[in-house]
Structure formats: structure tokens, C-alpha cells
PDB file of C-alpha atoms in Angstrom:
ATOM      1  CA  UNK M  27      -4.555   3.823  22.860  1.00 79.00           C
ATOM      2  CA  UNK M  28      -4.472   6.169  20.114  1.00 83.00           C
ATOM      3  CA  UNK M  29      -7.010   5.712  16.975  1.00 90.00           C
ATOM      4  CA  UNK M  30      -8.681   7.453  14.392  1.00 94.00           C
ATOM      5  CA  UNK M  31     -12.291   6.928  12.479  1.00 95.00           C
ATOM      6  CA  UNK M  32     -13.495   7.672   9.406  1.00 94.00           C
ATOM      7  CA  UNK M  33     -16.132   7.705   7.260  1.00 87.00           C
ATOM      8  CA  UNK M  34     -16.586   4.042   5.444  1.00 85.00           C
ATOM      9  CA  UNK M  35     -16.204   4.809   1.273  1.00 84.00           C
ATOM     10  CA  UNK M  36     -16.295   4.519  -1.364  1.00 93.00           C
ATOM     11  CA  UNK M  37     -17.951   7.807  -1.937  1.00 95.00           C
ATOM     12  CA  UNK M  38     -18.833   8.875  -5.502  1.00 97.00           C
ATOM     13  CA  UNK M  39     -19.002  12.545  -6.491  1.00 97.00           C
ATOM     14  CA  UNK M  40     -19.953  14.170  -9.255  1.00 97.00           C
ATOM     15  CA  UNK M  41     -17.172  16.549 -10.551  1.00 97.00           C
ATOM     16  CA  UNK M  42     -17.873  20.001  -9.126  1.00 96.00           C
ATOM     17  CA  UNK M  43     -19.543  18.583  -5.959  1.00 97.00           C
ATOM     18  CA  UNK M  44     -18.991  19.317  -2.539  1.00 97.00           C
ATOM     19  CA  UNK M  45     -16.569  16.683  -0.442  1.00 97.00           C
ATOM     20  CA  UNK M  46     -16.746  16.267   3.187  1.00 97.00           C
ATOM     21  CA  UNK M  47     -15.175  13.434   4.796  1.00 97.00           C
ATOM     22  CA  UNK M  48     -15.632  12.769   8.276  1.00 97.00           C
ATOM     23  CA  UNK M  49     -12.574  11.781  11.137  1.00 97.00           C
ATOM     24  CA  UNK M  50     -12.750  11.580  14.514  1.00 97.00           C
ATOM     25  CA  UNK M  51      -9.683  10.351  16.894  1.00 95.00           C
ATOM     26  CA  UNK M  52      -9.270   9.431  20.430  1.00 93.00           C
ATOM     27  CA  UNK M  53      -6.062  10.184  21.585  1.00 88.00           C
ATOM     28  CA  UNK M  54      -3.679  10.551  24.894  1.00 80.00           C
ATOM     29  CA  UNK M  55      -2.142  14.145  25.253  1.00 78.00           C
ATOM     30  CA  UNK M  56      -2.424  16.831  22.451  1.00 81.00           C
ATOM     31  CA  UNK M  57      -2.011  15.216  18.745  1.00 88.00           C
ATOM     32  CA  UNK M  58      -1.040  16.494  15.248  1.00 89.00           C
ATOM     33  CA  UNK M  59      -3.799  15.871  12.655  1.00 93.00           C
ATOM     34  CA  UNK M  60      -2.880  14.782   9.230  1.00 93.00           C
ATOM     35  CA  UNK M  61      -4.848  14.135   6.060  1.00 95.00           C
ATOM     36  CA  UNK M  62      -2.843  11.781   3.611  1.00 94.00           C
ATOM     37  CA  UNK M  63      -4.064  10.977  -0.073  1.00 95.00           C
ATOM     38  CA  UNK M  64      -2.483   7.668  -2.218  1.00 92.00           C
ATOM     39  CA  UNK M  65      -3.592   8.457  -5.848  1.00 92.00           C
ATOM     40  CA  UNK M  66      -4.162   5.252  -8.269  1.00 87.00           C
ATOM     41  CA  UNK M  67      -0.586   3.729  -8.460  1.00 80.00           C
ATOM     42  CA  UNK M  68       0.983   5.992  -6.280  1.00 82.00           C
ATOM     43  CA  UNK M  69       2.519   6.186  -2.607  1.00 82.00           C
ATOM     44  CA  UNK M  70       1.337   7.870   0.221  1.00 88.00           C
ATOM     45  CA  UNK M  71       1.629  11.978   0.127  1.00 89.00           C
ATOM     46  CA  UNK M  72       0.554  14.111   2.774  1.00 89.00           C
ATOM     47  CA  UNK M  73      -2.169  16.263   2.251  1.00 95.00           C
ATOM     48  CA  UNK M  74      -2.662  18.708   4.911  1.00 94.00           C
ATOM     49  CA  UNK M  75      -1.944  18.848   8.806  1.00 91.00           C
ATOM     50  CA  UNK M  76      -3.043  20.993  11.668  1.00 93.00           C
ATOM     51  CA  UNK M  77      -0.391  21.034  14.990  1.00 89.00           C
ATOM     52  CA  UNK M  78      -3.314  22.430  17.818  1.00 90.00           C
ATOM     53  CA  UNK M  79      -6.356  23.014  17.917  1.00 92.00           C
ATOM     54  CA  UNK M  80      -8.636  25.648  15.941  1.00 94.00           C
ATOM     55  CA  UNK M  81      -5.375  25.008  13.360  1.00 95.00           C
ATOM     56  CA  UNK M  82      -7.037  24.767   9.698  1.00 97.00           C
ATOM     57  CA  UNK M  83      -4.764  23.011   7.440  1.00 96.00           C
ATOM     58  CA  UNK M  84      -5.356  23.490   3.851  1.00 97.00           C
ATOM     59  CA  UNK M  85      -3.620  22.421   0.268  1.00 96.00           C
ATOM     60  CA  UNK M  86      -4.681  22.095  -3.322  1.00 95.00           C
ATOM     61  CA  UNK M  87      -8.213  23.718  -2.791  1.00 97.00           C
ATOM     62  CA  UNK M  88      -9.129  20.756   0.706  1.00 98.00           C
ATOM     63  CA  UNK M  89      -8.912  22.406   4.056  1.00 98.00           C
ATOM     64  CA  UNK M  90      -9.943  20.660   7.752  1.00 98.00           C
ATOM     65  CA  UNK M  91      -9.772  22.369  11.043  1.00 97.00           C
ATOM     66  CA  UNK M  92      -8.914  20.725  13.979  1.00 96.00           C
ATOM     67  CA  UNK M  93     -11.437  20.772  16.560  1.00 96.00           C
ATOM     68  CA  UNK M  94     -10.426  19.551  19.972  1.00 93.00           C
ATOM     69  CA  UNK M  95     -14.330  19.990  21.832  1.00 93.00           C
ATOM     70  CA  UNK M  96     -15.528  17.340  19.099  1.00 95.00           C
ATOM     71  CA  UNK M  97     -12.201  15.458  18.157  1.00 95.00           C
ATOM     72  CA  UNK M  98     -12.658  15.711  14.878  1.00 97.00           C
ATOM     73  CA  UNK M  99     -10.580  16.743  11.787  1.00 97.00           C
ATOM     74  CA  UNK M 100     -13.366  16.894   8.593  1.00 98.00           C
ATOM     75  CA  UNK M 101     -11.413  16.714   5.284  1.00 98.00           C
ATOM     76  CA  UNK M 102     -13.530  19.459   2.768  1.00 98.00           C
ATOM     77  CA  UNK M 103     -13.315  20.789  -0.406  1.00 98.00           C
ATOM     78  CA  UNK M 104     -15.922  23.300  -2.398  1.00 97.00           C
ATOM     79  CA  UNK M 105     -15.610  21.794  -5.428  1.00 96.00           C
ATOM     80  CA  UNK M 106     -14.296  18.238  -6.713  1.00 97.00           C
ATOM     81  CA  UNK M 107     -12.309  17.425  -9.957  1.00 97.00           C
ATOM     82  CA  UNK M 108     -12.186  13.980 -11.418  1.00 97.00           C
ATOM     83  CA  UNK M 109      -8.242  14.084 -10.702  1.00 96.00           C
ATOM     84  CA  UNK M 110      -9.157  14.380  -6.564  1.00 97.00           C
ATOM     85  CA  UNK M 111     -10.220  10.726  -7.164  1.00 97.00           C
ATOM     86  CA  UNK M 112      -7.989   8.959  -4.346  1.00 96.00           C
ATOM     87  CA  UNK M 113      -8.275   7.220  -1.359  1.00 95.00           C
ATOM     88  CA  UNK M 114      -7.771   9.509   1.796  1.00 97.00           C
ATOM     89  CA  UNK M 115      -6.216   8.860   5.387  1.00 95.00           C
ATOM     90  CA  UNK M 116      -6.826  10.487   8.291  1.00 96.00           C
ATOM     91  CA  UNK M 117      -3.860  10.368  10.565  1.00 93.00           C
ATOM     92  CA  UNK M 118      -2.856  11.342  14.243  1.00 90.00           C
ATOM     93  CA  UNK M 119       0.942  11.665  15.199  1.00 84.00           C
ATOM     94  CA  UNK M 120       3.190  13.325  18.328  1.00 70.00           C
ATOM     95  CA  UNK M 121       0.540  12.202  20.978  1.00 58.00           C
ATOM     96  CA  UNK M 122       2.761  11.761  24.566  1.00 52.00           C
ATOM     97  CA  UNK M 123       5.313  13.086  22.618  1.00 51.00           C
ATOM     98  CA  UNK M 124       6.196  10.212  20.033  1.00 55.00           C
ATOM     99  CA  UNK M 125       6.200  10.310  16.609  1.00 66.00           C
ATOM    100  CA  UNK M 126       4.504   7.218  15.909  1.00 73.00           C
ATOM    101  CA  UNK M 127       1.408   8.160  13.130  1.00 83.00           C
ATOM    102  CA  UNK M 128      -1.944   6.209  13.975  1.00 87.00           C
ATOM    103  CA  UNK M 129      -3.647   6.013  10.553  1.00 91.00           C
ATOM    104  CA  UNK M 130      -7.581   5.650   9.737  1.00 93.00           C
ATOM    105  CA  UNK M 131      -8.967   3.203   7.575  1.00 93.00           C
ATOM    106  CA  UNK M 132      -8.704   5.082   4.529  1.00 94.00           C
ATOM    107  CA  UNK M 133     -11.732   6.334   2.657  1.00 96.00           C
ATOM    108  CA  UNK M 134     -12.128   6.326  -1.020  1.00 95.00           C
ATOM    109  CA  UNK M 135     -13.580   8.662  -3.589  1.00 97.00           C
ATOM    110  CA  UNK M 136     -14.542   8.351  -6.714  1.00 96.00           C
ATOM    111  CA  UNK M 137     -15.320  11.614  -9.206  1.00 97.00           C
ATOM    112  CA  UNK M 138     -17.285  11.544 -11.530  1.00 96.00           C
ATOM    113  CA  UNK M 139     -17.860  13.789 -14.909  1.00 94.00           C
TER     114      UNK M 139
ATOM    115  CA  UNK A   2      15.359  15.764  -4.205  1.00 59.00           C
ATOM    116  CA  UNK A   3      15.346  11.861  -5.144  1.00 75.00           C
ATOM    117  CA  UNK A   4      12.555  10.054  -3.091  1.00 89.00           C
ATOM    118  CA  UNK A   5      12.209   7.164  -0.761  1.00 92.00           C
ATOM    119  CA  UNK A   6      13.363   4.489  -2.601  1.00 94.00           C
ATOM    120  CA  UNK A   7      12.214   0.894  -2.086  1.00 95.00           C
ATOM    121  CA  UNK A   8      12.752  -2.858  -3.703  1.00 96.00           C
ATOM    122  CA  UNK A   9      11.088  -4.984  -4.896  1.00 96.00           C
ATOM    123  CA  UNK A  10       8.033  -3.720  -6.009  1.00 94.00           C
ATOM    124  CA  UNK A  11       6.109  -6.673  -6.272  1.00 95.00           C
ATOM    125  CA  UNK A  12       6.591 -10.101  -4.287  1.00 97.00           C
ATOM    126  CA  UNK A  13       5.413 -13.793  -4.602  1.00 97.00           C
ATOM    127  CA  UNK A  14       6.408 -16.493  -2.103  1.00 97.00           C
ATOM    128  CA  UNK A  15       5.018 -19.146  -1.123  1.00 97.00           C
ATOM    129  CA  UNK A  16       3.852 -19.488   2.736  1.00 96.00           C
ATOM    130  CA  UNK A  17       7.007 -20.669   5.025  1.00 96.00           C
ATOM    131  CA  UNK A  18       8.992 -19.367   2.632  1.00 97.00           C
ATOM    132  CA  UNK A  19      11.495 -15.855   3.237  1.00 97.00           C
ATOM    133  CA  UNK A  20      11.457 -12.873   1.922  1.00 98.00           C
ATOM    134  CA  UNK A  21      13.158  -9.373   2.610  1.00 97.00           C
ATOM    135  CA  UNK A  22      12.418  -5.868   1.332  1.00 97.00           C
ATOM    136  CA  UNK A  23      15.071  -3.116   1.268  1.00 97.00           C
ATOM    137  CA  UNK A  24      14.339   0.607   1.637  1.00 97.00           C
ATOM    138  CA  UNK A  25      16.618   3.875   0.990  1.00 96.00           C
ATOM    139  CA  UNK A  26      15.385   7.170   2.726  1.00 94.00           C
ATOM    140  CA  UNK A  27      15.468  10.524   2.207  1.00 92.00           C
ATOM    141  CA  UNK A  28      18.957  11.664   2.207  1.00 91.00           C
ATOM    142  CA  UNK A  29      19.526  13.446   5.771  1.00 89.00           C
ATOM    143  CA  UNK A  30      16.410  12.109   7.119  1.00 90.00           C
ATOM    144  CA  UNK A  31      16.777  10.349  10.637  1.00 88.00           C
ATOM    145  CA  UNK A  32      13.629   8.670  11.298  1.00 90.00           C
ATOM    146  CA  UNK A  33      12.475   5.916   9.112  1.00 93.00           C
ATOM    147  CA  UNK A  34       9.216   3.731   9.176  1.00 93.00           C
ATOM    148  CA  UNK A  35       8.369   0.550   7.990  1.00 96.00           C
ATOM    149  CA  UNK A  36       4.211   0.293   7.808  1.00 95.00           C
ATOM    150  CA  UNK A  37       2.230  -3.118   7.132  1.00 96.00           C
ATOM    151  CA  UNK A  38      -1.017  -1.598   4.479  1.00 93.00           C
ATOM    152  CA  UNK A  39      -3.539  -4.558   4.244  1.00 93.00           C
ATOM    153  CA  UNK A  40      -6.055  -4.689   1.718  1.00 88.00           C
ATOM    154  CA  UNK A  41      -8.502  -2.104   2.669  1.00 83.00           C
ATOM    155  CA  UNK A  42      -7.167  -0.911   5.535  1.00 86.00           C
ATOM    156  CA  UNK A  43      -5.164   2.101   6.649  1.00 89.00           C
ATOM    157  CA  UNK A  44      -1.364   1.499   7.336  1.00 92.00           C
ATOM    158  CA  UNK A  45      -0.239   0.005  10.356  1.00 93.00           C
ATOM    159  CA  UNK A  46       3.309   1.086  12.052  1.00 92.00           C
ATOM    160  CA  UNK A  47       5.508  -1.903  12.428  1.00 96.00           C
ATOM    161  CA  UNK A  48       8.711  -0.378  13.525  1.00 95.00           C
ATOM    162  CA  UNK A  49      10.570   2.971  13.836  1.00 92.00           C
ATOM    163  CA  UNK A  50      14.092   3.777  13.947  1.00 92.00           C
ATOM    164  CA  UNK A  51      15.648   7.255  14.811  1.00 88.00           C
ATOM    165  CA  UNK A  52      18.935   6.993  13.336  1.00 87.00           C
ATOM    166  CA  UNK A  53      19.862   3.080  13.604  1.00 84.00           C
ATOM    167  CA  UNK A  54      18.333   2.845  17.204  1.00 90.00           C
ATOM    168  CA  UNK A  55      14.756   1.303  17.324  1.00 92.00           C
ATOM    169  CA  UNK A  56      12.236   3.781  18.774  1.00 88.00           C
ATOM    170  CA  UNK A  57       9.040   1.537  18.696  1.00 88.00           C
ATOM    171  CA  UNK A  58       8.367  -1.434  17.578  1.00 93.00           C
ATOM    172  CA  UNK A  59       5.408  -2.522  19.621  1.00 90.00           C
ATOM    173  CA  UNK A  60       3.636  -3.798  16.442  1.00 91.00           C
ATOM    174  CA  UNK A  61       6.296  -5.910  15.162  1.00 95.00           C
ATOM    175  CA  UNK A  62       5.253  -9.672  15.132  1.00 95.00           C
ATOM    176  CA  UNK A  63       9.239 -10.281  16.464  1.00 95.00           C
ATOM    177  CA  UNK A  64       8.843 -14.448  16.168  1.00 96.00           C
ATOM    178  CA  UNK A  65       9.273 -13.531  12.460  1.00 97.00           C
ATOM    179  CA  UNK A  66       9.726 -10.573  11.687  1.00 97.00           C
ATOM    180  CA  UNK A  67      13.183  -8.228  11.915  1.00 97.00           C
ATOM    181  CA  UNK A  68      14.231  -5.053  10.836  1.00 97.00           C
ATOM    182  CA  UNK A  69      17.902  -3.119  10.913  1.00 95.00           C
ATOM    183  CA  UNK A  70      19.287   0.182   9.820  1.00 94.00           C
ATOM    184  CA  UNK A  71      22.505  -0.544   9.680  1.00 82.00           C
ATOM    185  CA  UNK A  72      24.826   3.115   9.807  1.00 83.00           C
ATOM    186  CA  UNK A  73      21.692   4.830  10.090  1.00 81.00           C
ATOM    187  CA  UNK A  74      20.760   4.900   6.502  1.00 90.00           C
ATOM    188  CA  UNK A  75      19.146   1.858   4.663  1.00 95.00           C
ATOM    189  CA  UNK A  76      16.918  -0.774   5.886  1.00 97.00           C
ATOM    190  CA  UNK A  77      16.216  -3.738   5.469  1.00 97.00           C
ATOM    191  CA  UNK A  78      12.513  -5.674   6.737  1.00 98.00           C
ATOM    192  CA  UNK A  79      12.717  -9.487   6.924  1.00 98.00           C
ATOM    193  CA  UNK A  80       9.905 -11.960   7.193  1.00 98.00           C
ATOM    194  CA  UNK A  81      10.761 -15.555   7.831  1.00 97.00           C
ATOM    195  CA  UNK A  82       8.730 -18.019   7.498  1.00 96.00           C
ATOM    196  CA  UNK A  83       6.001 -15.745   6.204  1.00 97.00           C
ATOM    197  CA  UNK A  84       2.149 -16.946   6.418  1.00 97.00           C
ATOM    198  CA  UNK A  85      -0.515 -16.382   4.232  1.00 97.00           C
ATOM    199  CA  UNK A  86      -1.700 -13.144   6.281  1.00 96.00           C
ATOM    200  CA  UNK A  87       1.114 -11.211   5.578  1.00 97.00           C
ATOM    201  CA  UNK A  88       0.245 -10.252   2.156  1.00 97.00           C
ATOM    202  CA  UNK A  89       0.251  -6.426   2.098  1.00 96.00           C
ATOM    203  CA  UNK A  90       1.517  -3.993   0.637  1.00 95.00           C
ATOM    204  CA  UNK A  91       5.019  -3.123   3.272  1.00 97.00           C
ATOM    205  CA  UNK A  92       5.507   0.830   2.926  1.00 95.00           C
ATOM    206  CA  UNK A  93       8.786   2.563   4.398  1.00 95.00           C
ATOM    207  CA  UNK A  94       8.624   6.206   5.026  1.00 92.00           C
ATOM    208  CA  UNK A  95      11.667   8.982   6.587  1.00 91.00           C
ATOM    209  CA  UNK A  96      11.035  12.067   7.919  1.00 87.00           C
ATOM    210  CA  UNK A  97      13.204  14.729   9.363  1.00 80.00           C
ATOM    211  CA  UNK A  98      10.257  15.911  11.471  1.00 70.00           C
ATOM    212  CA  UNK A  99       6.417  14.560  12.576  1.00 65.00           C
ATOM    213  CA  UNK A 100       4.445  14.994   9.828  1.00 65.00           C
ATOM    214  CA  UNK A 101       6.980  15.337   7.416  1.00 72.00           C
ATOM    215  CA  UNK A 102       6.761  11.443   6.487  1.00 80.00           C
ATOM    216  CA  UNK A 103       7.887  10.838   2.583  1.00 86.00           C
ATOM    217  CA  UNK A 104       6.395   7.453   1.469  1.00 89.00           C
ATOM    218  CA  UNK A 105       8.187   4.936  -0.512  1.00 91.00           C
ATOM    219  CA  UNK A 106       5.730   3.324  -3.423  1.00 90.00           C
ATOM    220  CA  UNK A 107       5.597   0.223  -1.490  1.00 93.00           C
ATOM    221  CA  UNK A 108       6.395  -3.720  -2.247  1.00 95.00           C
ATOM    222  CA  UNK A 109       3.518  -5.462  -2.501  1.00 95.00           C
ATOM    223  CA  UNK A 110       3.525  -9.234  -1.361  1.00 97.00           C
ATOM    224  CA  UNK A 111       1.681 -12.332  -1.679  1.00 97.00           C
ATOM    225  CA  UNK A 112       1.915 -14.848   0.024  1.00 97.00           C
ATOM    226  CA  UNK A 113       0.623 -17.764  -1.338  1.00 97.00           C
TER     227      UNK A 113
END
């Protein structure tokens, strides 16, 4: 079945520091990637999302690109703030045509000043 | 536009006990989710409706849990008797389109 992997947190960041954080999926078909970030107290929001492959999605300064030859969608940003402190999801959806979203684990960072 | 909208917030039951959590979409949006979140993991789908028909609900533990969207609008998620590993936080999401999934803020429950 469908799945996703990513990275195992929490990572800590100093502010200003680069972010990568790694996903790879395994998947039936041809899915949509999704990142989704839940902020301290708050609900899920999606991030960014790419539809096929070589896609980049990109919002609020994080950008990944899907890459179908490795499977993987890498969540990056140039340059963390202390308010990017979240946990992040990597998600799959729309794989033999359902909607059903597959979600990662969830990876955490912290930033740092 | 107003959000997903879900109550309660927080829950505390004791095991074999019931509980139900109500959620109100997106106005206009047909598909709505319920996810199980456990403690440090990633959400888990437990059933999805288009409309008030049931799309998937191949994660749904059925001998006690159930789910309806009545008119195709609210829904309701029902756990009875609960157990101790259903403490999560239960998340209901609508969309109009795949990866257009608004999140509710969740009801966390314990089960104690």
C-alpha cells in the first residue's frame, strides 16, 4: 500500500539556518505530494503540494520538488525563523485515483535564536 | 470564510465508557475526513465521506466505531465502548478538491 517516510525529529536549528527535511513515499499509480505544518496549538494547514513530477511546490519562503526517479519530496528552506518552529507532514494523496491522504510521521523543528 | 468547526475540544472518559465528537465543514465542501493523530505519529484516515455516502473506510475499527453525515453536511464520529488506545487527538477535515483539505483544531481524548 501507499506510505510515506520521513526524517525522525526533532531537529533544532539555529534561526537563519538552512532546513532540509527528508520524505520518501512508495506509492501505486502517480501521487500528489503534500507538505503539511501544525504550529504549537494549532490544526493542520497545508504547506505546499506538487501534482507530477519535476512539480516544485513552494510557500512562505519552503519549496520541495517532486522527484519521481528517487520518490522523494525534500521539504527546504534557505533560511529559518524562530516562527517556522512546527512539526511538518509529508503527505501523498490521489494515488489509483482516490483521494484518501497517506500521511508521514511528522517531523519536528525547533528554531532557535 | 468560517473554518472547520469541531466539538469538544478536549475529552475525558473513562475506558468502556462512550463518547462522540461532532464536526461542521467547510460550507460547500463535499468530502469530509475524520483522521485518528496518536501521540507522535502522523494522522491516520479513519473514514471518508463524499457527500453523505462513505467512500473509504478501510481503517475504521467498525466493532466500535461509527460515523454519519447525515444531509451531507455535519458529522458526527462515535466510539463505544472506547479502550485505553484510543486516546488521540480525532481531526476532521473537508475539501472541495485533493489537496485542498481544511483541518478542524481537533478534540483531543483520553481515555482513562
Amino acid at each position: 500500500g501507499d506510505s510515506v517516510t520521513q526524517m525522525e525529529g526533532p531537529v533544532t536549528l539555529s534561526e537563519e539556518a538552512f532546513l532540509t527535511i527528508n520524505c520518501t513515499y512508495t506509492a501505486t499509480g502517480y501521487p500528489s505530494l503534500f507538505w503539511y505544518v501544525q504550529y504549537p496549538g494549532e490544526g493542520l494547514q497545508l504547506l505546499l503540494k506538487a501534482t507530477k513530477a519535476d512539480d516544485k511546490g513552494s510557500n512562505k519562503g519552503f519549496e520541495a520538488t517532486y522527484r519521481k526517479e528517487t520518490t522523494s519530496f525534500h521539504l527546504e528552506k534557505g533560511s529559518v525563523q524562530v516562527s517556522d518552529s512546527a512539526v511538518y507532514f509529508c503527505a501523498l494523496g490521489g494515488s489509483g485515483g482516490y483521494q484518501k491522504v497517506t500521511f508521514g510521521t511528522g517531523t519536528k523543528l525547533q528554531v532557535i535564536p | 470564510e468560517a473554518g472547520v468547526a469541531q466539538s469538544p475540544r478536549y475529552k475525558i472518559i473513562e475506558k468502556r465508557q462512550s463518547v462522540a465528537f461532532w464536526c461542521n465543514p467547510i460550507s460547500g465542501h463535499a468530502t469530509l475526513y475524520w483522521y485518528q493523530q496518536i501521540l507522535g505519529q502522523g494522522p491516520k484516515l479513519l473514514i471518508q465521506f463524499q457527500n453523505n455516502g462513505v467512500v473509504d473506510d478501510s481503517q475504521l475499527p467498525k466493532d466500535r466505531f461509527s460515523a454519519e453525515r447525515l444531509k451531507g453536511v455535519d458529522s458526527t464520529l462515535k466510539i463505544q465502548p472506547a479502550k485505553l488506545e484510543d486516546s488521540a487527538v480525532y481531526l476532521c477535515a473537508s475539501s472541495l478538491k485533493l489537496g485542498g483539505e481544511f483541518f478542524g483544531p481537533g478534540t483531543r481524548l483520553t481515555v482513562l
